[in-house]
Amino acid sequence: NVLCWLETYYGSKWRFLEHKGPVFAPPYEPMPDKVKFFYDGKPMKLSAPAEEVATFFAKMLEHEYTTKDIFRKNFFKDWRKEMTPEEKSKITDLNKCDFSDMSAFFKAQSEARKQMSKEEKQKIKEENERILQEYGFCIMDNHKERIGNFRIEPPGLFRGRGDHPKMGMLKRRIRPQDIIINCSKDSKIPKAPPGTKWKEVRHDNKVTWLVSWTENIQGSIKYIMLNPSSRIKGEKDWQKYETARRLKKCVDRIRNQYREDWKSKEMRIRQRAVALYFIDKLALRAGNEKEEGETADTVGCCSLRVEHIKLYPKMDDQEYVVEFDFLGKDSIRYYNKIPVEKRVFKNLQLFLENKQPEDDLFDRLNTSILNKHLQELMDGLTAKVFRTYNASITLQQQLKQLTTGDDSVPAKILSYNRANRAVAILCNHQRAPPKTFEKSMQNLQTKIDDKQSQLSTARKQLKAAKADHKASHDEKSKKIEEQLMKLQMQATDREENKQIALGTSKLNYLDPRISVAWCKKYGIPIEKIYNKTQREKFAWAIDMAEKDYEF
DNA sequence: CTTTTGACTTGCCGAGAGTACG
DNA sequence: CGTACTCTCGGCAAGTCAAAAG
């Protein structure tokens, strides 16, 4: 409609926005006097600010990273900033600090929480529900919408992922004077807590956030935004998949183009073309440059270094094999050996010439150059669209290949999960094997064994009673067979999923309409594929996709 | 042009809610 | 009815990418 078009055209995201502002972290509660901190073996009463920071460390004492040098160094430096001059002069060595009493106190506290009576737990639940009702919703353009994260992050010690140079630094407490509120001029402006003021109240309908503040570790801005079920997020999500579908229409042209570019006279074009080939074929991320020393050393495609690939002209029975080994987003290792076209291989050899291991593989390329090129190839095309496109097309193709019409429902679910798994592997979505994995596999096996003996018992009974109650016993063993089958499917699924995380691709890369269509086509209840939150997020797709939808 | 900032998506993990089980 | 396991959901870090600033 015209209004919608106008909004898009002028970049406004809403006309009316009203909300109650954020919920702050609860204030610090000082330790009871009986809980001691010891320095150099002697008890020492800390000032409230120093004590608070000490409790952050105490709460993490069990974790391995409190033993790491960088963590301890960063923590100690920031902790000292919170100390009084006296404390500062006395506490000079972290190794002489004993937090164990504090740690034990917190452990007991959390134990006590678990042991609370049903009534007490209910009371807490009700209070949370009340806060949710009050602060968890906003009005955006005539609709009541759920807010994603309406609570401000509490203070604590920063723990980045991987080898983060800033691990252990103090993440400071956010106060009202740090907060920027964004809402309509004509809405009820949220009130700052008594005696405080917001940093700023603005009325910017070119953005979707309701609240923002600047975080002190990286100096980046944090936002409070709407829940994925909201109109504004849903439309954006839908747009994303439509862009990926447009790529589907011209991907052949683009592939031919970059294959041509492998032969270009210009180095920058050949580098661009090889990088794009990796992004397309291997679903690598773009790989922005990162400031050294500010974050963990991770890379994506454009930021790959010489040390991250190895070339093998021959490997076993394959030619022109490239071995990738690097840390990607969240310091997750990407390891892959793939045979490539001879031209790609020759190009890579050329890119490596006269370089040190720590030099950039693509020295004439960055994400900005790449995305500008992509934009010229297709409106709205960027590196990440390839991930979305390849993920979704893989799911669709795998579902077609793996689903058998007359399979049972559990068998079809297994097929679905396998298709999903193919995507997760492509996108390198890994997880640490669950701590209880072996145990849980064992439990499942026990259930299978039980079921199997149940089945043989039932079959014996059937034989014995063949003459009279044939029908009912036959039905009984059939039911047990089904249950057994279901358990076996579950076991296979779980085993195959040991180190693979399906959630990320399901939530971010797979056009939900593919899954909805598949469910409709094979009569699978959508609940088997999407849980409640996911159904809320994908409501738009559940509404619109028919059984013949094609990505 | 390069660098920085801002807004938004993507990603893994752990706490605790929910559920099955003895 | 408590315990043990599973699953969901939120937390928040870490990416992408465009636009503004220098």
Coordinates of C-alpha atoms (C1' of nucleotides) in Angstrom, one line a residue:
Chain A
N1 CA 0.0 0.0 0.0
V2 CA 0.9 3.6 -0.5
L3 CA 1.6 4.5 3.1
C4 CA 3.9 1.5 3.5
W5 CA 5.7 2.5 0.3
L6 CA 6.1 6.0 1.5
E7 CA 7.5 4.9 4.8
T8 CA 10.0 2.7 3.1
Y9 CA 10.8 5.5 0.7
Y10 CA 11.5 8.0 3.4
G11 CA 13.1 5.4 5.7
S12 CA 10.7 5.9 8.5
K13 CA 10.2 2.8 10.6
W14 CA 7.1 3.9 12.6
R15 CA 4.6 6.7 13.1
F16 CA 3.9 6.2 16.8
L17 CA 6.0 4.6 19.5
E18 CA 5.2 4.5 23.2
H19 CA 6.9 2.4 25.9
K20 CA 7.8 2.5 29.6
G21 CA 11.6 2.5 29.3
P22 CA 14.1 -0.1 30.6
V23 CA 14.2 -2.2 33.8
F24 CA 17.4 -1.5 35.6
A25 CA 19.6 -4.2 37.3
P26 CA 18.8 -4.5 41.0
P27 CA 21.0 -2.3 43.2
Y28 CA 24.0 -3.9 44.9
E29 CA 23.2 -5.6 48.2
P30 CA 26.2 -5.6 50.5
M31 CA 27.5 -8.9 51.8
P32 CA 26.4 -9.9 55.3
D33 CA 29.2 -9.1 57.8
K34 CA 29.8 -12.8 58.5
V35 CA 31.0 -13.3 54.9
K36 CA 34.7 -12.4 54.8
F37 CA 37.2 -11.4 52.2
F38 CA 40.7 -12.3 53.2
Y39 CA 43.8 -10.5 52.1
D40 CA 47.1 -12.3 52.8
G41 CA 45.3 -14.6 55.1
K42 CA 43.7 -11.8 57.2
P43 CA 40.0 -10.8 57.0
M44 CA 39.4 -7.4 55.5
K45 CA 36.2 -5.3 55.3
L46 CA 35.9 -3.8 51.8
S47 CA 34.2 -0.6 50.9
A48 CA 30.9 -1.1 49.1
P49 CA 32.2 -0.4 45.6
A50 CA 35.3 -2.6 46.0
E51 CA 33.2 -5.3 47.5
E52 CA 30.8 -5.3 44.7
V53 CA 33.5 -5.8 42.1
A54 CA 35.0 -8.5 44.3
T55 CA 31.7 -10.4 44.4
F56 CA 31.8 -10.5 40.5
F57 CA 35.1 -12.3 40.7
A58 CA 33.9 -14.5 43.6
K59 CA 30.9 -15.6 41.6
M60 CA 33.1 -16.8 38.8
L61 CA 35.7 -18.5 41.0
E62 CA 34.7 -22.0 39.8
H63 CA 35.3 -21.0 36.2
E64 CA 38.5 -21.9 34.5
Y65 CA 39.0 -18.4 33.2
T66 CA 39.6 -16.8 36.6
T67 CA 42.9 -18.7 36.4
K68 CA 43.9 -17.1 33.1
D69 CA 46.6 -14.4 33.2
I70 CA 44.8 -11.9 31.0
F71 CA 41.6 -12.3 32.9
R72 CA 43.3 -11.8 36.2
K73 CA 45.3 -8.9 35.0
N74 CA 42.3 -7.0 33.5
F75 CA 40.2 -7.7 36.5
F76 CA 42.8 -6.6 39.0
K77 CA 43.4 -3.4 37.1
D78 CA 39.7 -2.5 37.0
W79 CA 39.1 -3.6 40.5
R80 CA 41.8 -1.3 41.9
K81 CA 40.0 1.6 40.2
E82 CA 37.0 1.0 42.5
M83 CA 39.1 0.8 45.7
T84 CA 39.5 3.5 48.3
P85 CA 43.1 4.9 48.5
E86 CA 43.7 2.7 51.6
E87 CA 42.4 -0.4 49.9
K88 CA 44.5 0.4 46.9
S89 CA 47.7 0.7 48.9
K90 CA 47.0 -2.5 50.8
I91 CA 45.7 -4.8 48.1
T92 CA 48.5 -5.0 45.6
D93 CA 48.6 -8.7 44.7
L94 CA 45.6 -10.6 43.4
N95 CA 47.3 -13.9 44.4
K96 CA 47.0 -12.9 48.0
C97 CA 43.2 -12.3 47.7
D98 CA 41.0 -15.1 49.0
F99 CA 37.4 -15.0 47.7
S100 CA 36.5 -18.5 48.7
D101 CA 34.2 -17.5 51.6
M102 CA 32.3 -15.2 49.4
S103 CA 32.1 -17.8 46.7
A104 CA 30.7 -20.4 49.2
F105 CA 28.1 -17.8 50.3
F106 CA 26.9 -17.4 46.7
K107 CA 26.8 -21.2 46.2
A108 CA 24.7 -21.6 49.3
Q109 CA 22.5 -18.8 48.2
S110 CA 21.8 -20.4 44.8
E111 CA 21.2 -23.7 46.6
A112 CA 18.7 -22.0 48.8
R113 CA 16.9 -20.6 45.8
K114 CA 16.6 -24.1 44.4
Q115 CA 15.2 -25.3 47.7
M116 CA 12.5 -22.7 47.9
S117 CA 9.0 -23.8 48.5
K118 CA 6.5 -23.9 45.6
E119 CA 4.7 -20.9 47.0
E120 CA 7.8 -18.8 47.2
K121 CA 8.7 -19.8 43.6
Q122 CA 5.2 -19.0 42.5
K123 CA 5.5 -15.5 44.1
I124 CA 8.7 -14.8 42.2
K125 CA 7.1 -16.0 39.0
E126 CA 4.2 -13.7 39.5
E127 CA 6.4 -10.7 40.2
N128 CA 8.4 -11.4 37.0
E129 CA 5.1 -11.7 35.1
R130 CA 4.0 -8.3 36.5
I131 CA 7.3 -6.7 35.3
L132 CA 6.9 -8.3 31.9
Q133 CA 3.4 -6.9 31.6
E134 CA 4.5 -3.5 32.7
Y135 CA 7.7 -3.1 30.8
G136 CA 7.8 -5.9 28.3
F137 CA 5.4 -4.4 25.8
C138 CA 5.2 -1.2 23.7
I139 CA 2.8 0.4 21.3
M140 CA 4.0 0.8 17.8
D141 CA 1.6 2.1 15.2
N142 CA -1.6 0.9 16.8
H143 CA -0.2 -2.5 17.8
K144 CA 0.9 -3.8 21.1
E145 CA 4.2 -5.4 20.5
R146 CA 6.5 -7.6 22.7
I147 CA 9.9 -6.0 23.5
G148 CA 12.9 -8.3 23.1
N149 CA 15.3 -7.3 25.9
F150 CA 13.7 -4.7 28.2
R151 CA 16.2 -5.4 31.0
I152 CA 19.5 -3.5 31.2
E153 CA 22.5 -5.7 31.4
P154 CA 23.7 -6.0 35.0
P155 CA 27.3 -5.0 35.9
G156 CA 29.8 -7.8 36.0
L157 CA 33.1 -9.0 34.6
F158 CA 33.4 -9.1 30.8
R159 CA 34.1 -12.5 29.4
G160 CA 34.5 -12.4 25.6
R161 CA 34.6 -15.5 23.6
G162 CA 37.8 -17.3 22.5
D163 CA 41.1 -15.6 23.4
H164 CA 39.7 -12.2 24.2
P165 CA 42.3 -9.5 25.2
K166 CA 39.7 -7.7 27.3
M167 CA 38.4 -10.7 29.3
G168 CA 38.1 -9.9 33.0
M169 CA 37.5 -6.2 32.5
L170 CA 34.7 -4.6 34.6
K171 CA 31.4 -4.0 32.8
R172 CA 30.1 -1.1 34.7
R173 CA 26.6 -0.5 36.0
I174 CA 24.3 1.3 33.7
R175 CA 22.5 4.3 35.3
P176 CA 19.5 6.4 34.0
Q177 CA 21.9 9.2 33.0
D178 CA 23.5 6.7 30.6
I179 CA 20.3 6.0 28.8
I180 CA 18.9 7.4 25.6
I181 CA 15.1 7.0 25.2
N182 CA 13.6 6.9 21.8
C183 CA 9.8 7.3 21.4
S184 CA 7.1 9.4 19.8
K185 CA 6.8 13.1 20.7
D186 CA 3.1 12.6 21.3
S187 CA 3.5 9.5 23.4
K188 CA 3.7 9.2 27.2
I189 CA 7.4 9.7 27.8
P190 CA 8.9 7.0 30.1
K191 CA 9.8 8.3 33.5
A192 CA 13.3 8.0 34.8
P193 CA 13.5 6.5 38.3
P194 CA 12.9 9.1 41.2
G195 CA 15.7 11.5 41.5
T196 CA 17.4 10.6 38.2
K197 CA 17.3 11.9 34.6
W198 CA 17.7 10.2 31.3
K199 CA 20.8 11.2 29.2
E200 CA 18.5 12.1 26.4
V201 CA 15.0 11.7 25.0
R202 CA 14.8 11.6 21.3
H203 CA 12.1 11.1 18.7
D204 CA 13.8 9.4 15.8
N205 CA 11.5 7.3 13.7
K206 CA 14.2 6.4 11.2
V207 CA 15.4 3.7 13.7
T208 CA 13.6 0.8 15.4
W209 CA 15.2 0.9 18.9
L210 CA 13.4 2.1 22.0
V211 CA 16.4 2.5 24.4
S212 CA 20.2 2.7 23.9
W213 CA 23.3 3.1 26.0
T214 CA 27.0 2.9 25.4
E215 CA 28.8 -0.1 26.8
N216 CA 32.2 0.5 28.4
I217 CA 34.3 -2.5 27.2
Q218 CA 34.3 -1.8 23.4
G219 CA 32.5 1.5 23.5
S220 CA 29.8 0.1 21.3
I221 CA 26.1 1.0 21.6
K222 CA 23.6 -1.5 23.0
Y223 CA 19.9 -1.4 22.2
I224 CA 16.5 -2.4 23.4
M225 CA 14.5 -3.5 20.4
L226 CA 11.3 -5.4 19.6
N227 CA 10.9 -9.2 19.8
P228 CA 11.2 -11.3 16.6
S229 CA 7.4 -11.7 16.6
S230 CA 6.9 -8.0 16.0
R231 CA 5.8 -6.6 12.7
I232 CA 8.9 -4.6 12.2
K233 CA 11.2 -7.6 12.7
G234 CA 9.0 -9.9 10.7
E235 CA 8.9 -7.7 7.7
K236 CA 12.6 -7.3 7.7
D237 CA 13.0 -11.0 7.9
W238 CA 10.6 -11.6 5.0
Q239 CA 12.6 -9.0 3.0
K240 CA 15.8 -10.8 3.7
Y241 CA 14.4 -14.0 2.2
E242 CA 13.0 -12.2 -0.8
T243 CA 16.4 -10.8 -1.5
A244 CA 17.9 -14.3 -1.3
R245 CA 15.2 -15.4 -3.8
R246 CA 16.1 -12.7 -6.2
L247 CA 19.7 -14.0 -6.0
K248 CA 18.4 -17.4 -6.9
K249 CA 17.2 -15.9 -10.2
C250 CA 20.6 -14.4 -11.1
V251 CA 23.1 -16.6 -9.4
D252 CA 24.0 -18.5 -12.6
R253 CA 24.9 -15.2 -14.2
I254 CA 27.0 -14.1 -11.2
R255 CA 28.8 -17.5 -11.0
N256 CA 29.7 -17.2 -14.7
Q257 CA 30.9 -13.7 -14.1
Y258 CA 33.2 -14.6 -11.2
R259 CA 34.5 -17.6 -13.1
E260 CA 35.4 -15.2 -16.0
D261 CA 37.0 -12.9 -13.5
W262 CA 39.4 -15.6 -12.4
K263 CA 41.1 -14.9 -15.7
S264 CA 41.2 -11.1 -15.3
K265 CA 44.4 -9.2 -15.9
E266 CA 43.9 -7.3 -12.8
M267 CA 44.9 -8.8 -9.5
R268 CA 42.2 -7.0 -7.5
I269 CA 39.5 -8.5 -9.7
R270 CA 40.9 -12.0 -9.5
Q271 CA 41.1 -11.7 -5.7
R272 CA 37.5 -10.5 -5.6
A273 CA 36.4 -13.4 -7.8
V274 CA 38.2 -16.1 -5.8
A275 CA 36.9 -14.6 -2.5
L276 CA 33.4 -14.5 -3.9
Y277 CA 33.7 -18.1 -5.0
F278 CA 34.6 -19.1 -1.4
I279 CA 31.7 -17.1 0.0
D280 CA 29.4 -18.8 -2.5
K281 CA 30.7 -22.4 -2.4
L282 CA 31.7 -22.6 1.3
A283 CA 29.2 -20.1 2.8
L284 CA 32.0 -18.2 4.4
R285 CA 31.2 -14.9 6.2
A286 CA 32.4 -11.6 4.6
G287 CA 35.2 -11.0 7.1
N288 CA 35.4 -7.4 8.1
E289 CA 38.7 -6.0 9.3
K290 CA 39.0 -5.9 13.1
E291 CA 41.0 -3.6 15.3
E292 CA 44.0 -5.6 16.6
G293 CA 44.1 -6.1 20.3
E294 CA 40.5 -5.0 20.8
T295 CA 38.9 -8.4 20.1
A296 CA 39.8 -12.1 19.7
D297 CA 41.8 -12.9 16.5
T298 CA 39.1 -14.3 14.2
V299 CA 38.6 -14.0 10.5
G300 CA 36.2 -14.3 7.7
C301 CA 36.7 -14.6 3.9
C302 CA 38.1 -11.2 3.1
S303 CA 40.3 -11.2 6.2
L304 CA 41.8 -14.6 5.7
R305 CA 45.6 -14.7 6.1
V306 CA 48.2 -16.8 4.4
E307 CA 48.5 -19.0 7.5
H308 CA 44.9 -20.0 7.3
I309 CA 45.1 -22.0 4.1
K310 CA 47.3 -24.7 2.7
L311 CA 47.5 -25.8 -0.9
Y312 CA 47.9 -29.4 -2.0
P313 CA 48.4 -29.9 -5.8
K314 CA 47.6 -33.6 -5.1
M315 CA 46.0 -35.1 -2.1
D316 CA 45.0 -38.8 -2.1
D317 CA 43.0 -39.2 -5.3
Q318 CA 42.1 -35.5 -5.6
E319 CA 43.8 -32.6 -7.3
Y320 CA 44.0 -29.0 -6.3
V321 CA 43.0 -29.3 -2.7
V322 CA 42.7 -26.3 -0.4
E323 CA 42.8 -26.8 3.3
F324 CA 41.2 -24.2 5.5
D325 CA 42.0 -23.9 9.1
F326 CA 41.0 -20.7 10.9
L327 CA 38.9 -19.3 13.8
G328 CA 35.7 -17.7 12.6
K329 CA 32.9 -15.8 14.4
D330 CA 32.9 -16.6 18.2
S331 CA 36.3 -18.3 17.7
I332 CA 34.6 -21.4 16.3
R333 CA 37.2 -23.3 14.3
Y334 CA 36.5 -23.7 10.6
Y335 CA 38.4 -26.7 9.2
N336 CA 37.7 -28.0 5.7
K337 CA 39.6 -29.6 2.8
I338 CA 38.1 -29.0 -0.6
P339 CA 39.2 -29.6 -4.2
V340 CA 38.9 -26.5 -6.3
E341 CA 39.1 -25.6 -10.0
K342 CA 42.6 -25.5 -11.3
R343 CA 42.2 -21.8 -12.1
V344 CA 41.3 -21.0 -8.5
F345 CA 44.2 -23.1 -7.3
K346 CA 46.7 -21.3 -9.6
N347 CA 45.3 -17.9 -8.4
L348 CA 45.7 -18.9 -4.8
Q349 CA 49.3 -19.9 -5.5
L350 CA 49.9 -16.4 -7.0
F351 CA 48.2 -14.6 -4.1
L352 CA 50.5 -16.4 -1.7
E353 CA 53.7 -15.5 -3.5
N354 CA 56.3 -13.6 -1.4
K355 CA 54.0 -13.3 1.6
Q356 CA 54.5 -14.1 5.3
P357 CA 52.1 -16.3 7.2
E358 CA 50.5 -13.3 8.9
D359 CA 49.9 -11.4 5.6
D360 CA 46.5 -11.0 4.1
L361 CA 45.6 -13.6 1.5
F362 CA 43.5 -11.1 -0.3
D363 CA 45.6 -8.0 0.0
R364 CA 43.7 -6.0 -2.6
L365 CA 40.3 -6.7 -1.2
N366 CA 38.0 -5.9 1.7
T367 CA 34.4 -6.3 2.5
S368 CA 33.5 -2.8 1.3
I369 CA 35.0 -3.3 -2.1
L370 CA 33.4 -6.7 -2.4
N371 CA 29.9 -5.5 -1.3
K372 CA 30.1 -2.5 -3.7
H373 CA 30.8 -5.0 -6.5
L374 CA 27.9 -7.2 -5.4
Q375 CA 25.6 -4.2 -5.2
E376 CA 26.3 -3.6 -8.9
L377 CA 25.5 -7.2 -9.8
M378 CA 22.2 -7.2 -8.1
D379 CA 20.2 -4.6 -6.1
G380 CA 20.5 -5.4 -2.4
L381 CA 23.2 -8.1 -2.9
T382 CA 25.8 -8.3 -0.1
A383 CA 28.1 -11.2 1.0
K384 CA 25.7 -12.5 3.6
V385 CA 22.9 -13.0 1.1
F386 CA 24.9 -15.9 -0.3
R387 CA 24.8 -17.6 3.1
T388 CA 21.0 -17.1 3.3
Y389 CA 20.5 -18.2 -0.3
N390 CA 22.8 -21.3 -0.1
A391 CA 21.3 -22.3 3.2
S392 CA 17.7 -22.1 2.1
I393 CA 18.3 -23.7 -1.3
T394 CA 20.2 -26.5 0.4
L395 CA 17.3 -27.1 2.8
Q396 CA 14.8 -27.2 0.0
Q397 CA 16.9 -29.5 -2.2
Q398 CA 17.7 -31.8 0.8
L399 CA 14.1 -32.1 1.8
K400 CA 13.1 -33.1 -1.7
Q401 CA 15.9 -35.7 -1.7
L402 CA 15.4 -37.1 1.7
T403 CA 11.7 -37.2 2.3
T404 CA 9.7 -40.4 1.4
G405 CA 6.0 -39.9 1.1
D406 CA 4.9 -43.0 2.9
D407 CA 7.4 -42.8 5.8
S408 CA 6.1 -42.5 9.3
V409 CA 6.0 -39.1 10.9
P410 CA 9.1 -39.8 13.1
A411 CA 10.9 -40.9 10.0
K412 CA 10.0 -37.7 8.2
I413 CA 11.1 -35.6 11.1
L414 CA 14.4 -37.4 11.0
S415 CA 14.7 -36.5 7.3
Y416 CA 13.8 -32.9 8.1
N417 CA 16.5 -32.7 10.8
R418 CA 19.0 -34.3 8.4
A419 CA 18.2 -31.6 5.8
N420 CA 18.6 -29.0 8.5
R421 CA 21.9 -30.6 9.5
A422 CA 23.2 -30.4 6.0
V423 CA 22.7 -26.6 6.2
A424 CA 24.2 -26.4 9.7
I425 CA 27.3 -28.2 8.5
L426 CA 27.6 -25.9 5.4
C427 CA 27.3 -22.8 7.7
N428 CA 29.7 -24.4 10.3
H429 CA 27.2 -24.1 13.1
Q430 CA 28.8 -26.1 15.8
R431 CA 28.2 -26.7 19.5
A432 CA 30.1 -28.1 22.3
P433 CA 28.8 -31.7 22.8
P434 CA 26.3 -31.4 25.7
K435 CA 28.0 -32.3 29.0
T436 CA 25.4 -35.0 29.5
F437 CA 25.6 -36.4 26.0
E438 CA 27.0 -39.9 26.7
K439 CA 24.6 -40.2 29.6
S440 CA 21.6 -39.2 27.6
M441 CA 22.5 -41.5 24.7
Q442 CA 22.7 -44.4 27.3
N443 CA 19.3 -43.5 28.7
L444 CA 17.8 -43.6 25.2
Q445 CA 19.5 -46.9 24.5
T446 CA 18.0 -48.3 27.7
K447 CA 14.6 -47.2 26.6
I448 CA 15.1 -48.9 23.3
D449 CA 16.2 -52.2 24.9
D450 CA 13.1 -52.1 27.2
K451 CA 10.9 -51.5 24.2
Q452 CA 12.5 -54.3 22.4
S453 CA 11.8 -56.8 25.2
Q454 CA 8.3 -55.4 25.4
L455 CA 7.9 -56.2 21.8
S456 CA 9.0 -59.8 22.1
T457 CA 6.8 -60.3 25.0
A458 CA 3.9 -59.0 23.0
R459 CA 4.7 -61.2 20.1
K460 CA 4.9 -64.3 22.3
Q461 CA 1.4 -63.4 23.7
L462 CA 0.2 -63.0 20.2
K463 CA 1.4 -66.4 19.3
A464 CA -0.1 -68.0 22.4
A465 CA -3.5 -66.3 21.9
K466 CA -3.5 -66.6 18.1
A467 CA -6.8 -68.5 18.1
D468 CA -9.0 -66.2 20.1
H469 CA -7.8 -62.6 20.5
K470 CA -5.8 -62.2 17.4
A471 CA -6.8 -58.7 16.4
S472 CA -6.2 -57.0 19.7
H473 CA -2.8 -58.5 20.3
D474 CA -1.7 -57.8 16.8
E475 CA -2.6 -54.2 17.3
K476 CA -0.7 -54.1 20.5
S477 CA 2.6 -55.3 19.0
K478 CA 2.1 -52.9 16.2
K479 CA 1.9 -50.0 18.6
I480 CA 5.0 -51.1 20.4
E481 CA 6.8 -51.5 17.1
E482 CA 5.9 -47.9 16.3
Q483 CA 7.1 -46.7 19.7
L484 CA 10.4 -48.6 19.1
M485 CA 10.8 -47.1 15.7
K486 CA 10.3 -43.6 17.1
L487 CA 12.9 -44.2 19.8
Q488 CA 15.4 -45.5 17.3
M489 CA 14.9 -42.4 15.1
Q490 CA 15.4 -40.2 18.1
A491 CA 18.7 -42.0 18.9
T492 CA 20.0 -41.7 15.4
D493 CA 19.0 -38.0 15.3
R494 CA 20.7 -37.3 18.6
E495 CA 23.9 -39.1 17.7
E496 CA 24.2 -37.3 14.4
N497 CA 23.6 -34.0 16.1
K498 CA 26.2 -34.4 18.7
Q499 CA 28.4 -31.5 17.6
I500 CA 26.0 -29.7 15.3
A501 CA 23.7 -26.8 16.3
L502 CA 20.6 -26.6 14.3
G503 CA 19.1 -23.5 16.0
T504 CA 21.1 -20.8 14.3
S505 CA 20.3 -21.9 10.8
K506 CA 16.7 -22.6 11.6
L507 CA 16.3 -19.1 13.1
N508 CA 18.4 -17.1 10.8
Y509 CA 19.1 -18.7 7.4
L510 CA 16.2 -21.0 6.4
D511 CA 13.3 -19.4 4.7
P512 CA 10.5 -20.6 7.0
R513 CA 8.1 -20.9 4.1
I514 CA 10.1 -23.9 2.9
S515 CA 9.5 -25.7 6.2
V516 CA 5.9 -24.6 6.4
A517 CA 5.3 -25.9 2.8
W518 CA 7.0 -29.2 3.6
C519 CA 4.8 -29.6 6.7
K520 CA 1.7 -29.0 4.7
K521 CA 2.7 -31.2 1.9
Y522 CA 3.4 -34.2 4.1
G523 CA 0.8 -33.5 6.8
I524 CA 3.3 -32.9 9.6
P525 CA 2.0 -30.7 12.4
I526 CA 4.0 -27.4 12.3
E527 CA 4.6 -27.9 16.1
K528 CA 6.9 -30.8 15.3
I529 CA 9.3 -28.4 13.5
Y530 CA 8.8 -25.1 15.3
N531 CA 8.3 -24.6 19.0
K532 CA 6.1 -21.8 20.4
T533 CA 8.6 -18.9 20.1
Q534 CA 9.6 -20.0 16.6
R535 CA 6.0 -20.2 15.5
E536 CA 5.6 -16.6 16.8
K537 CA 8.6 -15.4 15.0
F538 CA 7.5 -17.1 11.8
A539 CA 3.8 -16.3 12.0
W540 CA 4.1 -14.5 8.7
A541 CA 5.4 -17.5 6.9
I542 CA 2.9 -19.9 8.6
D543 CA 0.1 -17.6 7.4
M544 CA 1.3 -17.3 3.8
A545 CA 3.1 -20.4 2.6
E546 CA 1.1 -23.1 0.8
K547 CA 2.2 -26.6 0.2
D548 CA 3.6 -25.8 -3.2
Y549 CA 5.7 -22.9 -2.1
E550 CA 9.1 -22.8 -3.8
F551 CA 12.0 -20.8 -2.5
Chain B
dC1 C1' 39.7 8.0 0.0
dT2 C1' 40.0 5.8 5.0
dT3 C1' 38.2 5.5 9.6
dT4 C1' 34.6 5.6 12.8
dT5 C1' 30.0 5.3 14.2
dG6 C1' 25.5 3.4 14.3
dA7 C1' 22.0 0.0 13.6
dC8 C1' 20.9 -4.0 12.9
dT9 C1' 21.5 -9.6 12.5
dT10 C1' 23.7 -13.7 13.9
dG11 C1' 25.7 -16.9 17.4
dC12 C1' 26.7 -19.8 21.3
dC13 C1' 25.8 -20.9 25.9
dG14 C1' 23.9 -21.5 30.6
dA15 C1' 20.0 -21.0 33.9
dG16 C1' 16.0 -22.4 35.0
dA17 C1' 11.4 -23.9 33.5
dG18 C1' 9.1 -27.8 32.1
dT19 C1' 8.5 -32.7 31.8
dA20 C1' 9.2 -37.6 32.2
dC21 C1' 10.3 -41.0 35.3
dG22 C1' 10.8 -44.1 39.3
Chain C
dC1 C1' 6.1 -36.3 44.8
dG2 C1' 10.8 -35.5 44.4
dT3 C1' 14.5 -36.2 41.2
dA4 C1' 16.8 -36.3 36.9
dC5 C1' 17.0 -35.0 32.5
dT6 C1' 15.5 -32.1 28.4
dC7 C1' 14.5 -28.0 26.2
dT8 C1' 13.5 -23.3 25.8
dC9 C1' 14.6 -18.8 26.3
dG10 C1' 17.1 -15.0 27.4
dG11 C1' 21.7 -13.0 27.7
dC12 C1' 24.9 -10.7 25.6
dA13 C1' 29.0 -11.1 22.6
dA14 C1' 30.3 -10.7 17.9
dG15 C1' 29.4 -10.3 13.4
dT16 C1' 27.6 -7.5 8.8
dC17 C1' 27.0 -3.4 6.3
dA18 C1' 25.8 1.4 5.2
dA19 C1' 26.4 6.1 6.3
dA20 C1' 28.7 9.8 8.5
dA21 C1' 32.9 11.9 9.7
dG22 C1' 37.6 13.1 9.0

